[in-house]
Coordinates of C-alpha atoms in Angstrom, one line a residue:
Chain A
M24 CA 0.0 0.0 0.0
G25 CA 1.9 3.0 -1.2
P26 CA 1.4 6.5 0.0
V27 CA -0.6 7.4 -3.1
E28 CA -3.0 4.5 -2.5
L29 CA -3.4 5.5 1.1
L30 CA -4.2 9.1 0.1
H31 CA -6.9 7.9 -2.2
M32 CA -8.4 5.4 0.2
S33 CA -12.0 5.7 1.3
V34 CA -13.6 3.6 4.0
F35 CA -17.1 2.7 3.0
S36 CA -18.2 0.3 5.7
Q37 CA -17.5 -1.0 9.2
S38 CA -18.7 -3.7 11.5
F39 CA -17.9 -4.9 15.0
S40 CA -17.3 -8.5 15.9
P41 CA -20.0 -10.3 18.0
C42 CA -17.6 -10.3 21.0
G43 CA -17.1 -6.6 20.6
R44 CA -13.3 -6.7 20.6
F45 CA -12.6 -6.4 16.9
L46 CA -13.6 -4.0 14.2
A47 CA -13.7 -4.9 10.5
A48 CA -13.5 -2.1 7.9
G49 CA -13.9 -2.2 4.2
N50 CA -12.4 0.2 1.8
N51 CA -12.6 1.1 -1.8
Y52 CA -9.8 -1.2 -2.9
G53 CA -11.8 -4.2 -2.0
E54 CA -9.8 -4.9 1.2
I55 CA -11.1 -5.7 4.6
A56 CA -8.9 -4.8 7.6
V57 CA -9.5 -6.2 11.1
F58 CA -8.5 -4.0 14.0
S59 CA -8.2 -5.1 17.6
L60 CA -10.1 -2.8 19.9
S61 CA -9.0 -4.5 23.0
A62 CA -5.4 -4.0 22.2
A63 CA -5.9 -0.4 21.2
L64 CA -7.9 0.5 24.3
S65 CA -5.7 -1.3 26.8
P66 CA -3.4 0.7 29.1
D67 CA -0.3 -0.5 27.4
A68 CA -1.3 0.4 23.8
T69 CA 1.4 1.4 21.4
A70 CA 1.3 3.0 17.9
Q71 CA 1.4 -0.5 16.5
S72 CA -1.9 -1.4 18.1
Q73 CA -3.6 1.2 15.9
K74 CA -2.7 -0.8 12.8
P75 CA -4.8 -3.7 11.6
V76 CA -4.1 -7.1 12.9
L77 CA -5.2 -8.6 9.6
T78 CA -5.7 -7.1 6.1
F79 CA -7.0 -9.2 3.2
S80 CA -8.5 -8.7 -0.2
A81 CA -12.2 -9.6 -0.1
H82 CA -13.7 -8.4 -3.4
E83 CA -12.6 -7.0 -6.7
G84 CA -14.5 -3.8 -6.3
P85 CA -15.1 -1.6 -3.3
V86 CA -16.6 -3.2 -0.2
F87 CA -19.7 -1.1 0.2
S88 CA -21.3 -2.9 3.1
L89 CA -20.3 -5.0 6.1
L90 CA -22.6 -6.7 8.5
S91 CA -22.1 -9.1 11.5
N92 CA -24.3 -11.5 13.2
D93 CA -23.5 -14.0 15.9
C94 CA -20.6 -15.6 14.3
H95 CA -20.3 -14.5 10.7
L96 CA -19.1 -11.4 8.9
L97 CA -21.0 -10.6 5.7
S98 CA -19.4 -8.4 3.1
A99 CA -20.9 -7.0 -0.1
G100 CA -19.0 -5.7 -3.0
S101 CA -19.6 -5.3 -6.6
G102 CA -22.4 -7.8 -7.2
E103 CA -21.6 -10.5 -4.7
V104 CA -22.0 -11.3 -1.0
S105 CA -19.3 -13.2 0.8
C106 CA -19.6 -14.7 4.2
W107 CA -16.6 -15.0 6.6
S108 CA -16.4 -16.6 10.0
W109 CA -15.2 -14.3 12.8
A110 CA -13.5 -17.1 14.6
E111 CA -11.5 -17.9 11.5
L112 CA -10.7 -14.3 10.9
I113 CA -9.4 -13.9 14.4
K114 CA -7.1 -16.8 13.7
K115 CA -6.0 -15.0 10.5
N116 CA -7.6 -17.5 8.1
T117 CA -9.1 -15.5 5.3
K118 CA -11.0 -18.1 3.3
P119 CA -14.6 -17.2 2.8
L120 CA -17.3 -19.6 3.9
W121 CA -19.5 -18.9 0.9
T122 CA -20.0 -16.3 -1.9
K123 CA -23.3 -15.8 -3.5
R124 CA -24.6 -13.6 -6.3
P125 CA -28.2 -12.5 -6.7
N126 CA -29.9 -13.2 -10.0
Y127 CA -29.3 -10.3 -12.2
K128 CA -31.3 -9.8 -15.3
S129 CA -28.5 -8.5 -17.5
S130 CA -25.2 -10.3 -17.4
L131 CA -23.2 -7.5 -19.1
E132 CA -23.1 -5.1 -16.3
I133 CA -22.7 -6.4 -12.8
P134 CA -24.6 -4.0 -10.4
E135 CA -23.1 -3.4 -7.0
I136 CA -24.7 -4.1 -3.7
N137 CA -24.9 -0.8 -1.8
S138 CA -26.2 -1.9 1.5
M139 CA -27.4 -4.9 3.6
T140 CA -29.4 -5.5 6.6
F141 CA -30.8 -8.4 8.6
N142 CA -34.5 -9.2 8.8
S143 CA -34.5 -11.2 12.0
R144 CA -38.2 -12.2 11.7
D145 CA -37.6 -14.7 9.0
N146 CA -33.8 -14.9 9.2
S147 CA -33.1 -13.3 5.9
L148 CA -30.7 -10.8 4.5
V149 CA -32.0 -7.8 2.6
L150 CA -29.7 -6.4 -0.1
A151 CA -30.0 -3.1 -1.8
G152 CA -28.9 -3.7 -5.3
G153 CA -27.7 -1.4 -8.0
D154 CA -30.2 -2.9 -10.5
N155 CA -33.1 -0.9 -8.9
N156 CA -34.2 -4.0 -6.9
V157 CA -34.1 -5.1 -3.4
H158 CA -33.0 -8.8 -3.2
I159 CA -33.9 -11.0 -0.2
L160 CA -31.6 -13.9 0.6
D161 CA -32.8 -16.6 2.9
L162 CA -29.9 -17.4 5.3
E163 CA -31.3 -20.8 6.3
R164 CA -31.4 -22.3 2.9
G165 CA -28.9 -20.0 1.2
L166 CA -31.2 -19.2 -1.7
F167 CA -32.5 -15.9 -3.0
K168 CA -36.1 -15.8 -1.9
S169 CA -37.6 -12.8 -3.7
V170 CA -36.9 -9.6 -5.5
L171 CA -38.7 -6.4 -4.6
Q172 CA -39.2 -4.3 -7.7
G173 CA -40.4 -0.8 -7.7
H174 CA -37.6 1.7 -7.7
S175 CA -36.7 3.4 -10.9
D176 CA -33.1 4.0 -10.0
Y177 CA -30.6 2.2 -7.9
V178 CA -31.3 1.5 -4.3
H179 CA -28.9 3.1 -1.9
C180 CA -29.9 1.9 1.5
V181 CA -32.2 -0.5 3.3
S182 CA -33.6 -0.8 6.8
V183 CA -35.9 -3.1 8.6
R184 CA -38.8 -2.2 10.8
G185 CA -38.7 -5.0 13.4
R186 CA -42.1 -4.8 14.9
E187 CA -44.2 -4.6 11.7
G188 CA -41.9 -6.7 9.6
E189 CA -41.5 -4.1 6.9
I190 CA -38.5 -3.3 4.8
L191 CA -37.7 0.3 4.0
S192 CA -35.6 1.2 1.0
G193 CA -34.3 4.5 -0.2
G194 CA -33.0 5.1 -3.7
E195 CA -31.5 7.4 -6.1
D196 CA -35.0 8.2 -7.5
G197 CA -35.8 10.1 -4.3
A198 CA -38.5 7.6 -3.1
V199 CA -38.5 5.8 0.2
R200 CA -40.5 2.6 -0.3
M201 CA -42.0 0.4 2.4
W202 CA -42.4 -3.2 1.5
D203 CA -44.2 -5.9 3.4
S204 CA -41.6 -8.6 4.0
R205 CA -44.1 -11.5 3.7
T206 CA -46.0 -10.6 0.5
G207 CA -43.3 -8.5 -1.1
Q208 CA -45.8 -5.7 -2.0
C209 CA -44.9 -2.1 -1.8
V210 CA -47.1 -0.8 1.0
H211 CA -46.2 2.9 0.9
C212 CA -44.0 5.2 -1.2
I213 CA -42.9 8.5 0.1
E214 CA -41.3 11.0 -2.3
V215 CA -39.3 13.0 0.1
H216 CA -38.3 15.7 -2.4
K217 CA -41.9 16.6 -2.9
Y218 CA -42.3 17.9 0.6
E219 CA -41.3 21.6 0.5
S220 CA -39.8 21.6 4.0
C221 CA -37.3 18.9 3.3
A222 CA -36.5 19.4 -0.3
R223 CA -33.2 20.9 -1.4
P224 CA -33.2 21.1 -5.1
Q225 CA -29.6 22.2 -5.2
F226 CA -28.5 18.8 -4.1
G227 CA -31.0 16.6 -5.9
K228 CA -33.6 14.2 -4.8
W229 CA -31.6 11.1 -4.0
I230 CA -31.9 9.4 -0.6
S231 CA -28.7 8.0 0.7
C232 CA -29.6 7.0 4.3
V233 CA -32.6 5.4 5.8
T234 CA -32.8 4.3 9.4
T235 CA -35.7 3.3 11.4
D236 CA -36.8 3.0 15.0
S237 CA -40.1 1.1 14.2
D238 CA -42.2 4.2 14.9
W239 CA -39.9 6.8 13.5
M240 CA -37.7 7.0 10.4
L241 CA -34.7 9.2 9.6
C242 CA -33.9 9.8 5.9
G243 CA -31.6 12.1 4.2
G244 CA -29.3 12.6 1.3
G245 CA -30.2 15.2 -1.3
P246 CA -33.1 16.5 0.7
S247 CA -32.4 17.6 4.3
L248 CA -32.1 15.0 7.0
S249 CA -35.6 14.7 8.3
L250 CA -37.4 12.7 11.0
W251 CA -40.7 11.1 9.9
H252 CA -43.5 9.6 11.9
L253 CA -44.2 6.4 10.1
R254 CA -47.8 5.8 11.2
S255 CA -48.9 9.2 9.9
L256 CA -46.2 9.3 7.1
S257 CA -45.5 13.0 7.9
P258 CA -42.2 14.7 8.4
T259 CA -42.0 16.0 12.0
S260 CA -38.5 17.6 12.2
I261 CA -36.1 18.8 9.7
F262 CA -32.4 19.1 10.7
P263 CA -30.6 22.1 9.5
L264 CA -27.4 20.4 8.6
I265 CA -25.3 21.6 5.7
G266 CA -24.3 18.9 3.3
C267 CA -25.7 15.6 2.5
Q268 CA -25.9 13.0 5.3
R269 CA -24.7 9.5 4.4
Q270 CA -25.4 7.5 7.5
T271 CA -27.5 8.2 10.6
S272 CA -28.5 6.3 13.6
F273 CA -30.6 6.6 16.7
Y274 CA -28.7 6.5 20.0
Q275 CA -30.5 6.8 23.3
D276 CA -32.2 10.1 23.1
M277 CA -30.1 11.6 20.3
I278 CA -29.5 11.2 16.6
L279 CA -26.0 10.8 15.2
A280 CA -25.4 11.7 11.6
V281 CA -22.4 11.7 9.4
G282 CA -22.0 12.9 5.8
D283 CA -20.3 15.8 4.0
G284 CA -18.1 17.8 6.3
P285 CA -15.5 16.6 8.8
A286 CA -17.8 16.3 11.7
V287 CA -20.2 14.0 13.5
S288 CA -23.4 15.8 14.2
H289 CA -25.4 15.1 17.4
C290 CA -29.0 16.2 17.0
L291 CA -32.0 16.1 19.2
L292 CA -35.3 14.7 18.1
G293 CA -36.8 18.1 18.2
G294 CA -34.8 19.3 15.3
E295 CA -31.9 21.2 16.8
V296 CA -28.3 20.3 16.3
K297 CA -26.8 19.9 19.7
A298 CA -23.1 19.5 18.7
Q299 CA -20.8 18.9 15.8
I300 CA -17.7 16.9 16.8
P301 CA -14.7 17.3 14.4
C302 CA -12.9 14.3 13.0
S303 CA -10.0 13.7 10.8
P304 CA -11.4 12.5 7.5
Q305 CA -12.7 15.3 5.3
S306 CA -16.1 13.7 4.7
L307 CA -17.5 10.7 6.4
N308 CA -19.2 7.6 5.0
T309 CA -19.9 5.3 7.8
L310 CA -20.8 5.4 11.5
Q311 CA -20.9 2.5 13.9
L312 CA -21.6 2.1 17.5
N313 CA -20.2 -0.9 19.4
T314 CA -23.2 -2.3 21.2
N315 CA -21.8 -5.9 21.5
S316 CA -19.5 -5.3 24.4
T317 CA -19.9 -3.3 27.6
D318 CA -16.1 -2.7 28.0
Y319 CA -15.5 -1.2 24.6
R320 CA -18.5 1.0 24.0
V321 CA -17.0 3.2 21.3
L322 CA -18.3 5.0 18.2
T323 CA -16.2 4.7 15.1
V324 CA -16.5 6.8 11.9
G325 CA -14.7 6.3 8.6
G326 CA -14.7 8.3 5.4
S327 CA -12.6 9.6 2.7
S328 CA -9.3 8.9 4.4
D329 CA -7.3 5.9 5.5
H330 CA -8.0 6.8 9.1
I331 CA -10.9 5.5 11.2
D332 CA -11.6 7.8 14.1
V333 CA -12.6 6.1 17.4
F334 CA -14.6 8.0 20.1
T335 CA -14.6 6.5 23.6
N336 CA -16.6 9.4 24.8
L337 CA -19.0 10.8 22.3
S338 CA -17.8 14.3 22.8
Y339 CA -14.3 14.0 21.5
R340 CA -12.1 11.9 19.3
T341 CA -9.8 9.6 21.2
F342 CA -7.5 8.1 18.6
S343 CA -7.6 6.8 15.0
F344 CA -7.0 3.5 13.5
S345 CA -5.2 3.6 10.2
F346 CA -5.0 1.1 7.4
Chain B
M1 CA 24.1 -14.0 107.9
T2 CA 27.0 -12.9 106.0
S3 CA 27.9 -16.4 105.1
V4 CA 24.5 -17.0 103.6
S5 CA 24.7 -13.9 101.6
E6 CA 28.2 -14.7 100.7
E7 CA 27.0 -18.1 99.5
A8 CA 24.2 -16.6 97.7
G9 CA 26.5 -14.1 96.2
R10 CA 28.9 -16.9 95.3
S11 CA 26.1 -19.0 93.7
L12 CA 25.0 -16.1 91.7
T13 CA 28.5 -15.2 90.6
A14 CA 28.9 -18.1 88.2
Q15 CA 25.8 -17.1 86.2
Q16 CA 26.3 -13.4 86.7
K17 CA 29.8 -13.8 85.4
S18 CA 28.8 -14.8 81.9
L19 CA 26.2 -12.1 81.8
A20 CA 28.6 -9.6 83.3
V21 CA 31.0 -10.4 80.6
V22 CA 28.5 -9.6 78.0
T23 CA 27.2 -6.5 79.7
D24 CA 30.7 -5.3 80.4
R25 CA 31.5 -5.6 76.7
R26 CA 28.3 -3.7 75.9
Q27 CA 28.9 -1.1 78.5
V28 CA 32.3 -0.5 77.0
H29 CA 30.5 0.0 73.7
S30 CA 27.7 2.2 75.0
Y31 CA 30.1 4.6 76.6
R32 CA 31.1 5.6 73.2
G33 CA 27.6 7.2 72.6
S34 CA 24.7 6.6 70.2
R35 CA 26.8 6.9 67.0
C36 CA 28.1 3.5 68.0
C37 CA 24.6 2.2 68.0
R38 CA 24.7 1.4 64.3
R39 CA 28.0 -0.3 64.7
K40 CA 26.5 -2.1 67.7
R41 CA 23.6 -3.3 65.6
D42 CA 25.9 -4.4 62.8
T43 CA 28.1 -6.3 65.2
R44 CA 24.9 -7.8 66.6
R45 CA 23.8 -8.9 63.1
V46 CA 27.1 -10.4 62.4
Y47 CA 27.1 -12.2 65.7
I48 CA 23.6 -13.5 65.1
N49 CA 24.6 -14.7 61.6
W50 CA 27.6 -16.5 63.1
M51 CA 25.3 -17.9 65.6
N52 CA 22.9 -19.2 63.1
R53 CA 25.7 -21.0 61.4
A54 CA 27.0 -22.4 64.6
K55 CA 25.2 -24.9 66.8
E56 CA 22.8 -23.3 69.2
T57 CA 23.6 -24.0 72.8
E58 CA 21.9 -22.7 76.0
D59 CA 24.3 -19.9 76.4
D60 CA 24.1 -18.9 72.8
E61 CA 20.4 -18.8 73.0
V62 CA 20.5 -16.6 76.0
I63 CA 23.0 -14.3 74.5
R64 CA 21.0 -14.1 71.3
K65 CA 17.8 -13.2 73.1
R66 CA 19.5 -10.5 75.1
L67 CA 21.0 -9.1 72.0
L68 CA 17.7 -9.1 70.2
I69 CA 15.8 -7.5 73.0
D70 CA 18.2 -4.7 73.2
G71 CA 16.1 -2.4 70.9
D72 CA 14.4 -0.2 73.4
G73 CA 16.7 2.6 74.3
A74 CA 20.4 2.3 75.2
G75 CA 20.0 2.5 78.9
D76 CA 17.3 0.2 80.2
D77 CA 19.0 -3.2 80.0
R78 CA 22.2 -1.7 81.2
R79 CA 20.3 -0.1 84.1
I80 CA 18.9 -3.5 85.2
N81 CA 22.3 -5.0 85.0
V82 CA 23.8 -2.1 87.0
L83 CA 21.0 -2.6 89.5
L84 CA 21.7 -6.3 89.9
K85 CA 25.4 -5.7 90.2
S86 CA 24.9 -3.0 92.7
F87 CA 22.5 -5.1 94.6
T88 CA 24.9 -8.0 94.9
K89 CA 27.7 -5.5 95.8
W90 CA 25.4 -3.9 98.4
C91 CA 24.6 -7.3 99.8
N92 CA 28.2 -8.2 100.1
S93 CA 29.5 -4.7 101.1
P94 CA 31.0 -4.4 104.5
G95 CA 30.7 -0.6 104.5
T96 CA 29.0 1.7 107.0
P97 CA 25.2 1.6 107.4
D98 CA 25.1 5.2 106.1
E99 CA 26.8 4.2 102.9
G100 CA 24.7 1.2 102.8
F101 CA 21.6 3.4 103.1
T102 CA 22.7 5.7 100.4
Q103 CA 23.5 2.8 98.2
Y104 CA 20.0 1.4 99.0
Q105 CA 18.5 4.8 98.1
R106 CA 20.4 4.8 94.8
M107 CA 19.2 1.3 94.0
M108 CA 15.6 2.3 94.8
G109 CA 16.0 5.3 92.5
I110 CA 17.3 3.1 89.7
L111 CA 14.5 0.6 90.3
A112 CA 12.0 3.5 90.1
Q113 CA 13.5 4.6 86.8
C114 CA 13.2 1.0 85.5
E115 CA 9.6 0.8 86.6
F116 CA 8.9 4.2 85.0
S117 CA 10.3 3.2 81.7
M118 CA 8.5 -0.1 81.8
G119 CA 5.3 1.7 82.5
K120 CA 6.0 4.0 79.6
T121 CA 6.5 1.2 77.2
L122 CA 3.3 -0.5 78.4
M123 CA 1.4 2.7 77.7
V124 CA 3.0 3.0 74.3
Y125 CA 2.0 -0.6 73.6
D126 CA -1.6 0.2 74.7
M127 CA -1.6 3.3 72.5
N128 CA -0.4 1.3 69.5
L129 CA -3.2 -1.3 70.0
R130 CA -5.8 1.4 70.2
E131 CA -4.4 3.2 67.2
M132 CA -4.6 -0.1 65.3
E133 CA -8.2 -0.5 66.3
N134 CA -8.8 3.1 65.2
Y135 CA -7.2 2.5 61.9
E136 CA -9.2 -0.8 61.5
K137 CA -12.4 1.2 62.1
I138 CA -11.4 3.9 59.6
Y139 CA -10.5 1.2 57.1
T140 CA -13.9 -0.6 57.4
N141 CA -15.6 2.8 57.2
I142 CA -13.8 3.7 54.0
E143 CA -14.6 0.4 52.5
Q144 CA -18.3 0.8 53.3
N145 CA -18.2 4.3 51.8
I146 CA -16.5 2.9 48.7
T147 CA -19.2 0.2 48.2
S148 CA -22.0 2.7 48.9
A149 CA -20.4 5.1 46.4
H150 CA -20.3 2.3 43.8
D151 CA -24.0 1.5 44.5
K152 CA -24.8 5.2 44.1
I153 CA -23.0 5.4 40.8
A154 CA -24.9 2.4 39.5
E155 CA -28.1 4.0 40.7
C156 CA -27.3 7.3 39.0
K157 CA -26.4 5.5 35.8
K158 CA -29.8 3.9 35.8
E159 CA -31.4 7.2 36.5
I160 CA -29.6 8.7 33.6
Q161 CA -30.8 6.0 31.3
R162 CA -34.4 6.5 32.5
A163 CA -34.1 10.3 32.1
K164 CA -32.7 9.9 28.5
R165 CA -35.7 7.6 27.6
I166 CA -38.1 10.1 29.1
R167 CA -36.4 13.0 27.2
K168 CA -36.6 10.9 24.0
N169 CA -40.3 10.3 24.6
R170 CA -41.0 13.9 25.3
Q171 CA -39.2 15.0 22.2
E172 CA -41.2 12.5 20.1
Y173 CA -44.4 13.9 21.6
D174 CA -43.3 17.4 20.8
A175 CA -42.5 16.5 17.2
L176 CA -45.9 14.8 16.8
A177 CA -47.6 17.7 18.5
K178 CA -46.1 20.1 16.1
V179 CA -47.5 18.2 13.2
I180 CA -50.9 17.9 14.8
Q181 CA -51.0 21.6 15.5
Q182 CA -50.8 22.2 11.8
H183 CA -54.1 20.5 11.3
P184 CA -57.3 22.5 12.2
D185 CA -59.3 21.8 15.4
R186 CA -61.7 18.8 15.4
H187 CA -64.6 20.8 16.9
E188 CA -64.5 23.4 14.2
T189 CA -64.3 20.8 11.5
L190 CA -67.2 19.0 13.0
K191 CA -69.3 22.2 13.2
Q192 CA -68.4 23.0 9.6
L193 CA -69.4 19.6 8.6
E194 CA -72.8 20.0 10.4
A195 CA -73.5 23.3 8.8
L196 CA -72.6 21.8 5.4
D197 CA -74.9 18.9 6.1
K198 CA -77.8 21.2 7.0
E199 CA -77.3 23.2 3.8
L200 CA -77.2 20.0 1.8
Q201 CA -80.5 18.9 3.3
Q202 CA -82.1 22.2 2.7
L203 CA -81.0 22.2 -0.9
S204 CA -82.3 18.7 -1.4
H205 CA -85.7 19.7 0.0
I206 CA -85.9 22.6 -2.4
K207 CA -84.9 20.4 -5.2
E208 CA -87.6 17.9 -4.4
N209 CA -90.2 20.7 -4.2
V210 CA -89.2 22.1 -7.5
D211 CA -89.2 18.6 -9.1
A212 CA -92.7 17.9 -7.8
K213 CA -94.0 21.3 -9.1
L214 CA -92.4 20.5 -12.5
E215 CA -94.1 17.2 -12.6
L216 CA -97.5 18.7 -11.8
R217 CA -97.2 21.4 -14.4
K218 CA -96.0 18.8 -17.0
K219 CA -99.1 16.8 -16.3
Q220 CA -101.4 19.8 -16.4
F221 CA -99.9 20.9 -19.7
H222 CA -100.2 17.4 -21.0
V223 CA -103.9 17.4 -20.0
L224 CA -104.5 20.7 -21.7
L225 CA -102.7 19.8 -24.8
S226 CA -104.4 16.5 -25.2
T227 CA -107.8 18.2 -24.7
I228 CA -107.0 20.7 -27.4
Q229 CA -105.8 18.0 -29.7
E230 CA -109.0 16.0 -29.2
L231 CA -111.1 19.1 -29.8
Q232 CA -109.2 19.8 -32.9
Q233 CA -109.8 16.2 -34.1
T234 CA -113.5 16.4 -33.3
L235 CA -113.7 19.7 -35.2
E236 CA -111.9 18.3 -38.2
N237 CA -114.0 15.2 -38.1
D238 CA -117.2 17.3 -38.0
E239 CA -115.9 19.4 -40.9
K240 CA -115.1 16.3 -42.8
S241 CA -118.5 14.7 -42.2
D242 CA -120.2 17.9 -43.2
N243 CA -118.3 18.0 -46.4
D244 CA -119.1 14.3 -47.1
E245 CA -122.8 15.0 -46.5
N246 CA -122.8 18.0 -48.9
I247 CA -121.1 15.9 -51.7
Q248 CA -123.6 13.0 -51.2
G249 CA -126.6 15.4 -51.1
S250 CA -125.8 17.1 -54.5
P251 CA -125.4 13.9 -56.6
A252 CA -128.7 12.6 -55.2
Q253 CA -130.3 15.8 -56.3
N254 CA -128.7 15.6 -59.6
G255 CA -129.8 12.0 -60.1
E256 CA -133.6 12.8 -59.5

């Protein structure tokens, strides 16, 4: 990895291990690096402990999405999903358990998989594909169950409403669609850019992040980041953040958002921005909270740099991992 | 009398001699002052080491113990030895009763000093014991405080979590309330609906009335028009039959 490659590196995805002691990060060169949180947070940490314990090449294209469940790490790149075992990765064995490819209609262009999420109701994996469809992979049998069609442009992000069993998908066409996971029908379609309060025509109508809390939904991208009440399908708060937000998440009573701009924004549900914490990358792509372990409760953000910032206290950056 | 004391003195002498040897040696050392204490201790340590290496006999044991005990002040042990020596001297002394008496007074004085120092060390020992108790108490107190502080911290953390949930709920209510406020009041809407209903009913009444009137007029006009038509027909028929009669009448006249 020469210095030029490091300069042009972007981190697109992160995931914590089920034990909470390791962080896996995927970059735009198709590599996944595993960092040891326990070594970096221990009292006798050195500069070497901020380097990865393992780096391997996972896909040919960028690794857009990483996801962990109880024992596996799933990674999605250009057109395929691979599954790795965390136990094997910790032992530095980088052979994937399986690699699957959804059924694409055209075989000329391989569309990328932008985002993945688990649907724990029926143990399936929901993939946001670049072919304007949402693919659902049944993890028990390993087959692709169904395809949700409806978007007219590629799907950026997916999220699952646990209680109602609905899948939310946001796409480049500016629509957030809600699908019933059992029947595969599109239940609702919200065109966010049509609401005057949210729309920002100067950025466009694309939706790049959707996250839900079963009753509430956050979506943003071209239009401003907005909080929606799902039962009445109405926007309740608009957040005055400059720039397009690429990932958001609910945390206790706050909303954390990252996007353009070298800062993590902390916002309250009422619509005010409480704080903007500066970080080292110039713009951020991914935000993850370690909820798997009580000892290493950290927030990590990565973006258009080879550094991944780690926050042990949400108010300031503690240190950075680097590829 | 004197023979008994002489005998007693003689029987003591053998034991006293060995002790006296040691004390004499030590007295010689202690005359040099306290800066020799360190050297005394060092020699003591060397002596004890030598003793540990050698086989322990009665005498060695005694000497060792005496050396070890000599930690409390330079003078006490020496004082006791001086007392013993002076006592035996005094027992055996042939001097005048006055001298004997002064010697006796001196011995009593030394004894009093020894008792005083003994009392002092006993009190110091008591004080140390009580200090230890005090420290034990403080120690347990601090431990209790630590555990209660830990408990309080856990409680406070739970409180914070609760408060954050409550704040989140409040904010959600506020956000929903903002949206709801934008919609008009339900009472007003209901009233408007009622008013509209009434208007609708009135208008439908009027429409019914107008329809009924229209029907009636239609029927009346129909009656009128049909009567007129019938009359017209009758008149035409009459004209026609008149004409027919006229035509029939003239050929009959012509035929006659």
